[in-house]
Structure formats: structure tokens, C-alpha cells
PDB file of C-alpha atoms in Angstrom:
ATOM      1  CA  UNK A   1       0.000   0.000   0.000  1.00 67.00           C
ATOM      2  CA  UNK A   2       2.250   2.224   0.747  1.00 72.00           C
ATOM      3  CA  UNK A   3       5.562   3.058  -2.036  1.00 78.00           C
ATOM      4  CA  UNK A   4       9.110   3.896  -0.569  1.00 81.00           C
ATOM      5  CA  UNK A   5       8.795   7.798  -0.616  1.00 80.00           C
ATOM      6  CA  UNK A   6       5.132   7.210   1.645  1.00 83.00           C
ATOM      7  CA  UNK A   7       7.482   4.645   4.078  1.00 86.00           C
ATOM      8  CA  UNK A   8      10.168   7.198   4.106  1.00 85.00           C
ATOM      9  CA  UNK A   9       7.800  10.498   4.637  1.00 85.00           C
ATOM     10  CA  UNK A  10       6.025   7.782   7.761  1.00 89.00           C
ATOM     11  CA  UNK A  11       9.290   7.146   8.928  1.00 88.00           C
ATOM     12  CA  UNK A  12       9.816  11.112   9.227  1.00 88.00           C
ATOM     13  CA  UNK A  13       6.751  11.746  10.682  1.00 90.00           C
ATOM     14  CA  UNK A  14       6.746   8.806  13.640  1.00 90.00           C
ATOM     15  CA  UNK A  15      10.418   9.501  14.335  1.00 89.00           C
ATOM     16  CA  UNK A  16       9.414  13.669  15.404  1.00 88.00           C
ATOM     17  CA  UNK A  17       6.343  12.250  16.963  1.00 88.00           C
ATOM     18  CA  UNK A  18       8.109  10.143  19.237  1.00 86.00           C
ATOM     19  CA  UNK A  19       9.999  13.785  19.675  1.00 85.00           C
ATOM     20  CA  UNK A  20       6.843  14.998  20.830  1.00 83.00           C
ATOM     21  CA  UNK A  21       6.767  17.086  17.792  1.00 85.00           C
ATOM     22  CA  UNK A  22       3.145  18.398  17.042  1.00 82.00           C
ATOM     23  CA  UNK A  23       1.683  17.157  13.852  1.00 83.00           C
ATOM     24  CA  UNK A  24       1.542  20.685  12.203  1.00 80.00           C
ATOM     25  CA  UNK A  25       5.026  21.775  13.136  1.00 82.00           C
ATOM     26  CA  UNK A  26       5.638  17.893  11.148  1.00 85.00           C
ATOM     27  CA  UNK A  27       3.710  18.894   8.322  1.00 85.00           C
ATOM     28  CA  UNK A  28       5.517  22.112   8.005  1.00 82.00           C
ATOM     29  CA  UNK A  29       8.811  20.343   7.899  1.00 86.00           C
ATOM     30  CA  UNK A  30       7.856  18.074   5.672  1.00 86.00           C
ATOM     31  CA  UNK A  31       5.959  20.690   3.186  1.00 82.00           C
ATOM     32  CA  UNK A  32       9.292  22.793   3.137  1.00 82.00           C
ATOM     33  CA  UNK A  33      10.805  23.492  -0.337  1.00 77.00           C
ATOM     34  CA  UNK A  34      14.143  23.492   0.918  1.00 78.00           C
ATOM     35  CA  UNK A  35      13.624  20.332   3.003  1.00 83.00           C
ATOM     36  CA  UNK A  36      16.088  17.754   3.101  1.00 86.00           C
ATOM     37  CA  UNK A  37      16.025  14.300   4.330  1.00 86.00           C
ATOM     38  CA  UNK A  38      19.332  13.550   5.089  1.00 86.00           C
ATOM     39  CA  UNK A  39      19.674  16.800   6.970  1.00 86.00           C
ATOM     40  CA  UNK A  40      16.493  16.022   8.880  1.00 88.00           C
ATOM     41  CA  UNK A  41      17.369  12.718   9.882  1.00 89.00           C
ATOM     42  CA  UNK A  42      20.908  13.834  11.233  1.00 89.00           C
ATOM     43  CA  UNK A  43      18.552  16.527  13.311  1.00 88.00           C
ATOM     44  CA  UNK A  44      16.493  14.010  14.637  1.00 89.00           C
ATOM     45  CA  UNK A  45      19.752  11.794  15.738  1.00 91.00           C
ATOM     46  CA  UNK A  46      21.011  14.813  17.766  1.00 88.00           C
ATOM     47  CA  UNK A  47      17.956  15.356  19.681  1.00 89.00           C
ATOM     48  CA  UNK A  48      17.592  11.559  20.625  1.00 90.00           C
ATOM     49  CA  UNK A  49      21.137  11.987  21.587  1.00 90.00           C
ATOM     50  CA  UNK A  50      20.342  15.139  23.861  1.00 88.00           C
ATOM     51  CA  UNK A  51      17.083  13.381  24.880  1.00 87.00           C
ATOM     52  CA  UNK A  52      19.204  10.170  25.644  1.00 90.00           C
ATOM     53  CA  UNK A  53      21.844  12.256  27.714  1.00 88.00           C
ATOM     54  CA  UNK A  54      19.059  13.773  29.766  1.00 86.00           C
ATOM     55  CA  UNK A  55      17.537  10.534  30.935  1.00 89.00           C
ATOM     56  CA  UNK A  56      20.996   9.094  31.930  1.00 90.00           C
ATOM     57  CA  UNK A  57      21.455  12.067  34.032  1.00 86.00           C
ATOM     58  CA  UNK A  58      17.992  11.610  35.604  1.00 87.00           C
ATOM     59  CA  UNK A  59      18.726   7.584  36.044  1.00 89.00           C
ATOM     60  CA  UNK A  60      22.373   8.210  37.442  1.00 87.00           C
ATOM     61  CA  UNK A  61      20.628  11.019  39.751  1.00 84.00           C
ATOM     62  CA  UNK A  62      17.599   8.785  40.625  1.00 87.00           C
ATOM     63  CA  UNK A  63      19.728   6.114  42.097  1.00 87.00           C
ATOM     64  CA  UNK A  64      21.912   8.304  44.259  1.00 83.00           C
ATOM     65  CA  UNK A  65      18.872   9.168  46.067  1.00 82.00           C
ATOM     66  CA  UNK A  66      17.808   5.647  46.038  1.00 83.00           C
ATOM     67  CA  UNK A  67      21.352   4.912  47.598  1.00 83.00           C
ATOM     68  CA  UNK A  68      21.778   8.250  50.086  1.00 80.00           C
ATOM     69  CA  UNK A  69      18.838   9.595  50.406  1.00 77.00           C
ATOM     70  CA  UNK A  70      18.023  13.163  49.035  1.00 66.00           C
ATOM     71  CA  UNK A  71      20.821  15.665  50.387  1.00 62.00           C
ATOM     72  CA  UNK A  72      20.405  18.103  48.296  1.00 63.00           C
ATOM     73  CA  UNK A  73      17.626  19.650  45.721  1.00 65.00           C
ATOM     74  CA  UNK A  74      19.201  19.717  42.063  1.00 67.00           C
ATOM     75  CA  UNK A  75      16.661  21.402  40.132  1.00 69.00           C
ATOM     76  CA  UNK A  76      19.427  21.946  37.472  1.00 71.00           C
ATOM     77  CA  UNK A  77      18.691  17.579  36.633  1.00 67.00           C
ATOM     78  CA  UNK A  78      15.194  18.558  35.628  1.00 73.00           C
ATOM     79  CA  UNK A  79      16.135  21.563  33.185  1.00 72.00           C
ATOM     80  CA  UNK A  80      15.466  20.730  29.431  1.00 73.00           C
ATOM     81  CA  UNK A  81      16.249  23.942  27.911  1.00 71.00           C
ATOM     82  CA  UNK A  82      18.818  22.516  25.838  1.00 74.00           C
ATOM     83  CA  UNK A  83      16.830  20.234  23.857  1.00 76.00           C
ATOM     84  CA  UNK A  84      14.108  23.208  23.474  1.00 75.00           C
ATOM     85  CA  UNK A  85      16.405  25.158  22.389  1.00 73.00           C
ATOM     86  CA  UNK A  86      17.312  22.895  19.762  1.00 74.00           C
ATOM     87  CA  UNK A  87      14.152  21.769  18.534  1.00 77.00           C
ATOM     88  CA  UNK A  88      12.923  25.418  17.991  1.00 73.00           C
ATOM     89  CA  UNK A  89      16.414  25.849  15.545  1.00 74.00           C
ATOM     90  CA  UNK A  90      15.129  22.040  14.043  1.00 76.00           C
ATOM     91  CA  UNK A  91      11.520  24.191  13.822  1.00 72.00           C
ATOM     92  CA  UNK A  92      13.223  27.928  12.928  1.00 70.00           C
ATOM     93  CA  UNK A  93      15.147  25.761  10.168  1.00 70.00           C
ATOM     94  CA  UNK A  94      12.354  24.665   8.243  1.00 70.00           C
ATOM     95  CA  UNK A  95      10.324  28.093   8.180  1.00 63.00           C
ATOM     96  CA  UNK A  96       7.833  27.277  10.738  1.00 58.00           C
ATOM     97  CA  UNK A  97       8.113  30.879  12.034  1.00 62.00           C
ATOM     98  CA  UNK A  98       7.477  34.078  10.785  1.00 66.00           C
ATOM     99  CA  UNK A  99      10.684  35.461  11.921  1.00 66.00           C
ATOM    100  CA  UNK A 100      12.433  32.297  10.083  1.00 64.00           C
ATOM    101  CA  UNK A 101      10.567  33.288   6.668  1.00 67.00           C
ATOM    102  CA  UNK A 102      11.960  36.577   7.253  1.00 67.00           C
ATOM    103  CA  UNK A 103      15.367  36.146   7.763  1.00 64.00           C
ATOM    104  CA  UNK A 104      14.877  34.067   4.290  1.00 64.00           C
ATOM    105  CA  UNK A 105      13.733  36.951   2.633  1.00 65.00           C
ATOM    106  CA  UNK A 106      16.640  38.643   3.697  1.00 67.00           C
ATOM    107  CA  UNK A 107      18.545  36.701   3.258  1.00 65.00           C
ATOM    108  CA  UNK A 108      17.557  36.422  -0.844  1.00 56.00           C
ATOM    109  CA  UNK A 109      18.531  40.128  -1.432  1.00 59.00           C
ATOM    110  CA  UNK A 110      21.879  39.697   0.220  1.00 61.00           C
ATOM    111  CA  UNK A 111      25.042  38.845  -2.060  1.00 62.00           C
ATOM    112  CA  UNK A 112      27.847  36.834  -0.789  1.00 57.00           C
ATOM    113  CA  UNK A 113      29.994  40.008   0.329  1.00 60.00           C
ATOM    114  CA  UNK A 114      27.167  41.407   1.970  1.00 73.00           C
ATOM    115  CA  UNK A 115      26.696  38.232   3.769  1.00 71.00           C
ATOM    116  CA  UNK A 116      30.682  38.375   4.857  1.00 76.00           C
ATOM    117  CA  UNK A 117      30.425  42.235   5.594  1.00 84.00           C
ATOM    118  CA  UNK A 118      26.902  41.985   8.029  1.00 84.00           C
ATOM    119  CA  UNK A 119      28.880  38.712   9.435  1.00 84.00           C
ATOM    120  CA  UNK A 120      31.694  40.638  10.119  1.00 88.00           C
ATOM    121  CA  UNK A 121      29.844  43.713  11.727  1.00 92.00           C
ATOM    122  CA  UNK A 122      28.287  40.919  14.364  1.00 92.00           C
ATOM    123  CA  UNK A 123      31.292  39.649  15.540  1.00 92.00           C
ATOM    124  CA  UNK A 124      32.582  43.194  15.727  1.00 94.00           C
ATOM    125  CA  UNK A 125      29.675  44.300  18.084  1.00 95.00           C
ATOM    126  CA  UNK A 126      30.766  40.745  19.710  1.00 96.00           C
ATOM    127  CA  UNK A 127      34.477  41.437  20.125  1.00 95.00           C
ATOM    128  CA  UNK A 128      33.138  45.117  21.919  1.00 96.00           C
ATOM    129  CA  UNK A 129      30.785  43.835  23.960  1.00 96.00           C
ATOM    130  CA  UNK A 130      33.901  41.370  25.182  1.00 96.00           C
ATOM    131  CA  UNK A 131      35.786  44.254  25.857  1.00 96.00           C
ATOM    132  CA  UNK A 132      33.413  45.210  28.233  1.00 96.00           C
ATOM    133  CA  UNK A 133      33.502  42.526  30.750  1.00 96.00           C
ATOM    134  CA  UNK A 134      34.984  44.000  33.294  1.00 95.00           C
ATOM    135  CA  UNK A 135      31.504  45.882  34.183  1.00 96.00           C
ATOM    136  CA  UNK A 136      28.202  44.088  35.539  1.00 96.00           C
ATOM    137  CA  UNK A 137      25.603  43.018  32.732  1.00 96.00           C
ATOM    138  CA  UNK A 138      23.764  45.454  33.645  1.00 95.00           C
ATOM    139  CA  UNK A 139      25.549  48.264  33.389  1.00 96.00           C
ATOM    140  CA  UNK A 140      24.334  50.874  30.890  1.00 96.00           C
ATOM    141  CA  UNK A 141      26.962  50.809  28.840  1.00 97.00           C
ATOM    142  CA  UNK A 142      26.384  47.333  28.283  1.00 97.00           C
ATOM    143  CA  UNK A 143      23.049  47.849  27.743  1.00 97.00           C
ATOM    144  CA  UNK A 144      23.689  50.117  25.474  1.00 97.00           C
ATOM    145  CA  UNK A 145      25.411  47.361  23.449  1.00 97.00           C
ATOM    146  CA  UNK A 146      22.525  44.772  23.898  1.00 97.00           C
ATOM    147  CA  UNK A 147      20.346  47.445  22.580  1.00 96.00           C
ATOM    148  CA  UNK A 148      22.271  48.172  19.495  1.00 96.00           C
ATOM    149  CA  UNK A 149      22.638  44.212  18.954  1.00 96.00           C
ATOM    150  CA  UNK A 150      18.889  43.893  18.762  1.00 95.00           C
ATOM    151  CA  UNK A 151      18.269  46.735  16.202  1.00 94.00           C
ATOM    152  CA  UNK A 152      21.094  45.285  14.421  1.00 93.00           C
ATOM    153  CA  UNK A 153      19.370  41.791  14.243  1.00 89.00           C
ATOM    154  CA  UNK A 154      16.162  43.607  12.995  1.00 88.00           C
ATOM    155  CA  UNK A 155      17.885  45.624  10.336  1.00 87.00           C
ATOM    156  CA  UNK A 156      20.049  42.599   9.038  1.00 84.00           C
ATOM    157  CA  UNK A 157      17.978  39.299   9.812  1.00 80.00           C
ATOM    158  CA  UNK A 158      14.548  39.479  11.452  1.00 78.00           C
ATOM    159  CA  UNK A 159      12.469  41.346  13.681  1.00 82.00           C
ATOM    160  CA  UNK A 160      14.413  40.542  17.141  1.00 87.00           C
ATOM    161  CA  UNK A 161      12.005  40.956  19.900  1.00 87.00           C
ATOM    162  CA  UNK A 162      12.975  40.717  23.098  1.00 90.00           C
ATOM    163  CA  UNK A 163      11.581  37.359  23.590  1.00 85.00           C
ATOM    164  CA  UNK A 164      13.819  36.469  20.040  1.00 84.00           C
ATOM    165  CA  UNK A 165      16.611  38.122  21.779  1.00 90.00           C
ATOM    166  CA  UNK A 166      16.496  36.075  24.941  1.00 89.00           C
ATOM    167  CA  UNK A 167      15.857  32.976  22.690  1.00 85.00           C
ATOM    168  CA  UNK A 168      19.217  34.079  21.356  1.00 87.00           C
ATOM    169  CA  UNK A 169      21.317  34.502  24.402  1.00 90.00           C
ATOM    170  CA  UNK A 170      20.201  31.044  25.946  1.00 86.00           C
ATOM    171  CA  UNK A 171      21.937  29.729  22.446  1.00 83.00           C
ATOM    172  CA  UNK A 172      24.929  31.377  22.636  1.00 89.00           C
ATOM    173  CA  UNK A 173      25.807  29.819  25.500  1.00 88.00           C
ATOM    174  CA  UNK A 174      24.406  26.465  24.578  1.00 80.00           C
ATOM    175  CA  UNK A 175      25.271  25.795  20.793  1.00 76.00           C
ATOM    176  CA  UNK A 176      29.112  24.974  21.002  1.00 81.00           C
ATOM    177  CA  UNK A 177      29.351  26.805  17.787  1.00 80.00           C
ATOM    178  CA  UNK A 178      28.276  29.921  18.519  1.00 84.00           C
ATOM    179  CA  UNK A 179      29.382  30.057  21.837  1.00 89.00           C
ATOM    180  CA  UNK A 180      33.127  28.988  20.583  1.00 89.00           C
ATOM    181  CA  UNK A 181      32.713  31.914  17.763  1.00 90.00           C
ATOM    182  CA  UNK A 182      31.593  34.681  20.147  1.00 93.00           C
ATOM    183  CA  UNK A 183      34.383  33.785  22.296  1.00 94.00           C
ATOM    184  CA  UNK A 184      36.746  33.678  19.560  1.00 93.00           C
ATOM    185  CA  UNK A 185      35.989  37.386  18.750  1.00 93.00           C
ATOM    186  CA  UNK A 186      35.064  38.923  22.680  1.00 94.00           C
ATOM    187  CA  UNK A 187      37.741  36.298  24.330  1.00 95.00           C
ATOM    188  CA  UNK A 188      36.809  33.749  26.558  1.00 95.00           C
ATOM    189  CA  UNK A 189      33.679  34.345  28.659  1.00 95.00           C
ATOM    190  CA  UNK A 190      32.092  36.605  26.126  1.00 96.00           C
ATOM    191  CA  UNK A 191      29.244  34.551  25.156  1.00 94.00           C
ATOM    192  CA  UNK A 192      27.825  33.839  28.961  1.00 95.00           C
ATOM    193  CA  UNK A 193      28.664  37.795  29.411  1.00 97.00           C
ATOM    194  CA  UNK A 194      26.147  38.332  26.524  1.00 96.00           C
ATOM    195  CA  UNK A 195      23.327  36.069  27.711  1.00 95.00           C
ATOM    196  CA  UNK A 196      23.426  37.448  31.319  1.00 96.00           C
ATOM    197  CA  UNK A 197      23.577  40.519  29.627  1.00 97.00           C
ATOM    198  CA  UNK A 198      20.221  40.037  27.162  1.00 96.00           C
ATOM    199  CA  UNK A 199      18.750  38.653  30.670  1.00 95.00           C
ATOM    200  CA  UNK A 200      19.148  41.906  32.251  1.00 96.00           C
ATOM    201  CA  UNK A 201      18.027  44.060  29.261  1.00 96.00           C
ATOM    202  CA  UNK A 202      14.921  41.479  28.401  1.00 93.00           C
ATOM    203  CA  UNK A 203      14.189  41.632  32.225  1.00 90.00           C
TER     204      UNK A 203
END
């Protein structure tokens, strides 16, 4: 009954379900024009892998209670907020938000040094912001810089709110590659100086 591409497309569909995917954020994926399967797939292997991590560290934390008792509350065992944070960039990837659809039309009526120069100007704000960690997070002339980041997001990508923005700091810590990048250009500690930063602004 059902031809390879239909067992394939199933395979797709039970595999985010077992995600706890909706089944419109699915569709959505699947409808994409730029979707790929091979891409997908790989996206689905890293979130069983972050979902797999997460349950070892609730088994291994499980059975030292079982063992000593509870000594101490660890609410940090229960936080998920890495694989939400990933599954909305799975989600973001495939267009299933506005501000996704448009970065893409931004992204369309940029050429290739355009790309490089707007890539450049974001570490550059990156590599200042680093400069400033000496102060608090909240000091204004941080804030100043977490200001000028967001209207530099709108301008250049998509309209960064300040839930976006928060969004954004909470990856910049998390995704090894941006946090290695932003520390690359501010030095090392830039990226969590950022996201406490975008907490205090957002807040």
C-alpha cells in the first residue's frame, strides 16, 4: 500500500512524533521546499542523543537518592532547555516561524559580500561587547550594546524581539558553535557575558 517515498515520509513523521513534535510543526517540515532528508534525519539523531543524555542524568541522579537519600535539591537535573532550544532551531530551520521566513527573505537580497560584511559587523559588536567585561551586565553601557545588537538583528535578519533576543542569548551559551565563535571574537567568557547581559536588558 504504501511506495518507498510514503514509508520514508512515515518514517519522518513517527520519528518527530516520538519527539513529541506536534503534527503541524511535522507537516511544516515536511511541506518545506528546501527540506532535506538527510539533513532532517541527522537533526532528529542529535535530539535523541540530547534526549538520551538527559535521561541518563535523571537515572544516574535517581539512584543516588535511592542509595543516600536526598541531600540536596538539584533542580538543574530537571532543566530541558537545551533540547528546546534545539528543537525550535530544528523548527526555525524549516520556516515554521514568521521570523524564520523573514530572515529568508533577507537573506535572498543579500550577495555573498554582503553576507561576509553583516557577518563581520556581528562579531565586531561581539568582540566590543567582550571588551566590556569588566563591568556588571547590567551596566548601561552594556546595555547600550545589547540594545544596538537587537536593532542590528532587525535591520540585518529578522524582527528581534525581546523574547527572540532572549531565545538568542540562551543559544549562545548552549550551541558549542556559537558560543566557541563569540568567544573567539570577545575572548573567553564573552558569550555567557552576553546572555546574562540580554537577561538583564529582556528583564
Amino acid at each position: 500500500m504504501y511506495d518507498d517515498a510514503a514509508l520514508s515520509r512515515l518514517q519522518t513523521i513517527l520519528l518527530f512524533r516520538e519527539l513529541e513534535f506536534p503534527l503541524k510543526e511535522i507537516k511544516v517540515i515536511l511541506d518545506s521546499p528546501d527540506f532535506d532528508p538527510s539533513e532532517v534525519i541527522a537533526q532528529q539523531i542529535k535530539l535523541l542523543e540530547l534526549q538520551y543524555k538527559h535521561i541518563e542524568e535523571l537515572i544516574a541522579f535517581t539512584r543516588e537518592i535511592q542509595n543516600k537519600g536526598v541531600t540536596t535539591i538539584n533542580f538543574d537535573i530537571f532543566n530541558k532547555s537545551e533540547i528546546e532550544q534545539y528543537e525550535e532551531e530544528v523548527k526555525a530551520k524549516w520556516g515554521n516561524t514568521k521570523a524564520y521566513q523573514e530572515y529568508k527573505q533577507k537573506d535572498t537580497a543579500r550577495n555573498k559580500d554582503n553576507y561576509s560584511k553583516i557577518a563581520d559587523e556581528l562579531m565586531t559588536m561581539f568582540s566590543e561587547l567582550g571588551e566590556l567585561k569588566h563591568l556588571t551586565p547590567n551596566a548601561d553601557e552594556v546595555q547600550k550594546k545589547i540594545s544596538a545588537l537587537q536593532k542590528f538583528i532587525t535591520d540585518n535578519y529578522y524582527a528581534c524581539t525581546n523574547e527572540i533576543l532572549s531565545g538568542l542569548g540562551e543559544m549562545y551559551v548552549c550551541d558549542e558553535r556559537f558560543k566557541n565563535n563569540i568567544d573567539k571574537a570577545g575572548g573567553e567568557g564573552t558569550a555567557d557575558f552576553v546572555k546574562q547581559a540580554i537577561v538583564a536588558y529582556c528583564s
